[in-house]
Amino acid sequence: MSSDVRDVLNLSVEDRPRPAKRQKTAASRPNLKGLAREVQNLGGDNPIAIVPEISSFKKRRLGSRKPAARWKLAPFRNSARGDGLLLKHWKREADKSSGQDGPANEHEATAEKQSEEIEDSEFAKFNVSVNVPQYSDDQYNATLTNKDWTKDETDYLMETCKKFDLRWPLVWDRYDYALKMLVPSGQGSGEGESDADPNSAVVPTPKIRTMEDLKARYYEVAAKMMAVQRPVQYMNAAEFSLHETMVNFRPGDETKRKAYAQSLLGRSKEEIKEEESLLIEVRRILARTEKFNQERRELYNRLDYPQSETTQDLSSFKTSMGLQNLLQTLMNVDKSKKRKSLAGTEVNTPASAGPSAHPGSTPISDHRRESIAASTHRDSIGESSRPERPAKKGPQQPERRKLTEQEEQIYGVSNHDRLSSGPTFRFERINKILTTKSNAQHQRIINTLAELDVPARLNMPTKAVVDQMEKLLNQIVILLDLKKVGDKLDADIKVEQVKKADREKRNAPAEPEKKGGADEAAKAGAPATESAKADAADGAQQAGQNGDAGVKQEVAEDKMDTT
Amino acid sequence: MAAQQLTTASAPTDIYGGDEVSALVLDAGYCHTRAGFAGEDVPKSILPSFYGSLKDASQLQGARDIFGDECLLPHADFEVKNYMSRADSVVEDWDAASKMWEHMLIKRLQPEKETHPSKNGLNDPADENGDVNMEDVENQENQEKPLAESPLLMTEAPWNAGKAREKAIEIAMESWDVPAFWLTRTPVCAAFAAGKASALVVDVGGACTSITAVHDGLILKRSVQKSPVGGLWLSAQIRSMWNSSEPKLDPMPTFMVESKTPVDAGAPAQARVRKFDFDISPSFRAYEDERLLTEFKESVVEVWRGPGRYSNPGNEELVKTQPGRVFEMPDGSNQMWREQRYRVSEGMWDETAALPTNEADTITKAQTIPELIKSCLNSVDVDLRPQLLANIVVTGGASLVNGFNDRLNNELMAMYPGMRIKLHAAGLTTERRFGAWIGGSILASLGTFHQMWISKKEYEENGAGIVEKRCK
């Protein structure tokens, strides 16, 4: 058949893309059965474009077909309603086991279910209403009286607020106290009576209330009732802020704001255009000043002007330390400048060429591009100046408030040049002094301490005590050294004296020069040792005093510390 | 037209909070009354609010009312009436209204209850027009009160009087025995149909145009603006144009034409007029004329899109150069309409451009649509105005006139130059025509609405006054 078609269309047998199609048909053929295969075969070599129907998909569905889901018209209640209205909606039946039973059985089951539980609507929880302040007559008379509002009208306001969930536009829209007075409470059906009413009874014409009046009154009442229920000082933060907001409601300001909004709404097209153009102008001016400031700042940067230090604290330069810092800063800046000027020149030139091309009289259209250029310029500067910032920050940091010595004492602040890592015992410091010395010297120091009545091991190594002890030990070491020198000199002098006596014995004529030198040396040594002795004694006394005073008080503490 | 079938009702509840209680929704307008099931997207039953009153010789008590489009055919002693009032779009004739509504809600929407063959009316000698004998329906209804299963949601015009509202609930509760009832305002429904709780609703209906601000699902009563500029007013404008045209056009409605032969444009008609052996009442003729005018409005009339008014110099010349539209009257005469089709609708926007009509249809400046919107906005709080202007819902069949939305947008832009103005007008014709019904359908099928219904028990406890208290 297909060859017939080919003949009709004058197509040669050769130009058909056979192999590809062969494969396809070979793949699809075994799936076909019955009539479909016959039809397919009609096509011969060139298969007809029939999309083989895949029946497996459909079959599977047919095979697993469940009985249709059961739905029932179930009554339900809404607990948000007070009247127990029963409405009915369609619900899917939960269990399908009853479906297998007979129809009578099923009816029974559903009847049972209906009777045993009538479900509550899941939407009942959305029934919420606002709380408006409640007050009794006494409370009203005590706190809420207002010459502008009667109690009746206040009641009406509260009622309206509750009715409309405090949606003020609606409250204002529906607020009609005059009508309320006309129609007595209860049924408002008798219109003829109420029409006659105002003529006979004296009705004070109620004021026309603006929304601000209503709000002001409501907030006044609400705030006062809040304060009555819980005095202001006991309110929590949320309550207090609410209270504050309500107390601070200014109807006058609101009215003014609304009048302004109204005028804003009633602007004509021209006015809006004018305003827009003015706004654009303002923005342009602001942008220009911003740019100008930026340029000035850059100029200052370039001139190494120490911007922040001078303005912030001049007194820091009054000391030599401050001047040193300043010098340091300037040197740092100078260094980075030199580095930057090398890097920055090629970045800066294209950007800086922009503004200088048309100085002063730049047209508006150019202005934007220029500002963009300026911004990129700024960025590039910022980038290169970033590394210098930490250097500048360094000297700025000690600008923290310096504590006086007294304050340091109070706060227990101490400064350390370098802290060793980890905790150490304070007396280690003293031990270190002792242990570094040779054994003989150690013994000598111990002896000196014993001589001074200071225990070698401190009972109470507080900071002050340890400091004093350290000082004392150092003095002792110096004392011992000087003693040693003195002893040595004494010994020398003795030796020399012995020698001199020998020589005098040997030859009668004497050499006075030599003796004088030794004397001088002895003289120089003696005062030194004397002063050292005095110092050491002094230090020991101090240490002893401090130590004794501290010991008794701080024994307990020390024990606690060590434990 | 059929509502979309929801295959699994278990899925959507948590999405849109719907929970159907098989409620009915009834939306009565001057031109059409719409009734259907809540949750559907289009009312099942749309009938003209016009009904036929047939003076039957066999019946002594006077006229018999027949309802439905298919019944409004030429009869002897036949009057076409409307149960709504032309000026206000509120119910005027309550007897006819309740019959009409019963016809729609019970006869058209409720499944036929099996009654004894001798009583169900099927075996009665058929009326020549096959219309329904309402007394029979009434008798049936007296026996079983067939709406006992379905809550009913009705819409009403925002200016509906308290008495009318009470009457509505009385009918629903007393004579139909509905388990629950609710009355809602059409603008609120239209806003809901557009998916908004707060909106400025521009409802250009058949008899009236109303502008209402809706805030949080409630109308702002002070903002309600009403004007006769609607579909019927537009028809009056067209009639005035036809009368004043040269030669005067007085087309006959379709039912009067028996046969016609095609003629060239502008040529006199060649048609044979159908002869009736009874008098056609003026009311029926007017109804049929209105149908013709509606067709003309739908296919020819256009609103000048602006900017500016149509009467501004140059606009008419521009329109004259543009292709017009041909309209063929039922009698076969046809004509090209160019600038006239813009002129008839211009009165909606510019009272000076309105064509002269009889006094009832003459409008003042305050009744044009831009002025209505302006005074509506002026009577709401200033803080709400920007929000309202950004949420303008356009609904109503007459707003489907070509170019209406463009013009409205242009007018608003000119009036409030600095504001963001956004119109929401449904694209589908049905959604625009039945906006209020659709909104009611949405409302009545919401799960959160269950707590709102006025139940029968509440009605019995509080009387009809409850509707004023609850349906705010």
Short mmCIF file of C-alpha atoms in Angstrom, two decimals, chain A residues 76-83 85 87 121-129, chain B residues 182 446-455 458 470:
data_model
loop_
_atom_site.label_atom_id
_atom_site.label_comp_id
_atom_site.label_asym_id
_atom_site.label_seq_id
_atom_site.Cartn_x
_atom_site.Cartn_y
_atom_site.Cartn_z
CA PHE A 76 -22.12 20.16 62.08
CA ARG A 77 -22.25 22.82 64.69
CA ASN A 78 -20.30 26.01 65.02
CA SER A 79 -19.36 26.73 68.60
CA ALA A 80 -18.90 30.39 67.73
CA ARG A 81 -22.67 30.63 67.48
CA GLY A 82 -24.84 30.74 70.52
CA ASP A 83 -27.91 29.22 68.98
CA LEU A 85 -27.54 26.16 64.34
CA LEU A 87 -25.79 23.22 59.02
CA SER A 121 -16.78 23.60 62.66
CA GLU A 122 -13.07 24.06 62.34
CA PHE A 123 -13.68 27.69 61.54
CA ALA A 124 -15.17 28.47 64.92
CA LYS A 125 -11.78 29.54 66.20
CA PHE A 126 -11.79 32.53 63.88
CA ASN A 127 -14.60 34.12 65.80
CA VAL A 128 -12.78 36.75 67.77
CA SER A 129 -13.95 40.09 68.98
CA TRP B 182 -28.20 36.60 55.52
CA LEU B 446 -16.81 30.32 53.25
CA GLY B 447 -16.25 28.31 56.37
CA THR B 448 -15.82 31.44 58.43
CA PHE B 449 -19.21 32.64 57.33
CA HIS B 450 -21.05 29.93 59.27
CA GLN B 451 -21.00 32.02 62.39
CA MET B 452 -22.62 34.96 60.63
CA TRP B 453 -25.87 33.43 59.45
CA ILE B 454 -29.04 34.54 61.15
CA SER B 455 -30.58 31.27 62.13
CA GLU B 458 -32.48 33.74 66.33
CA ARG B 470 -26.69 41.73 62.48
#
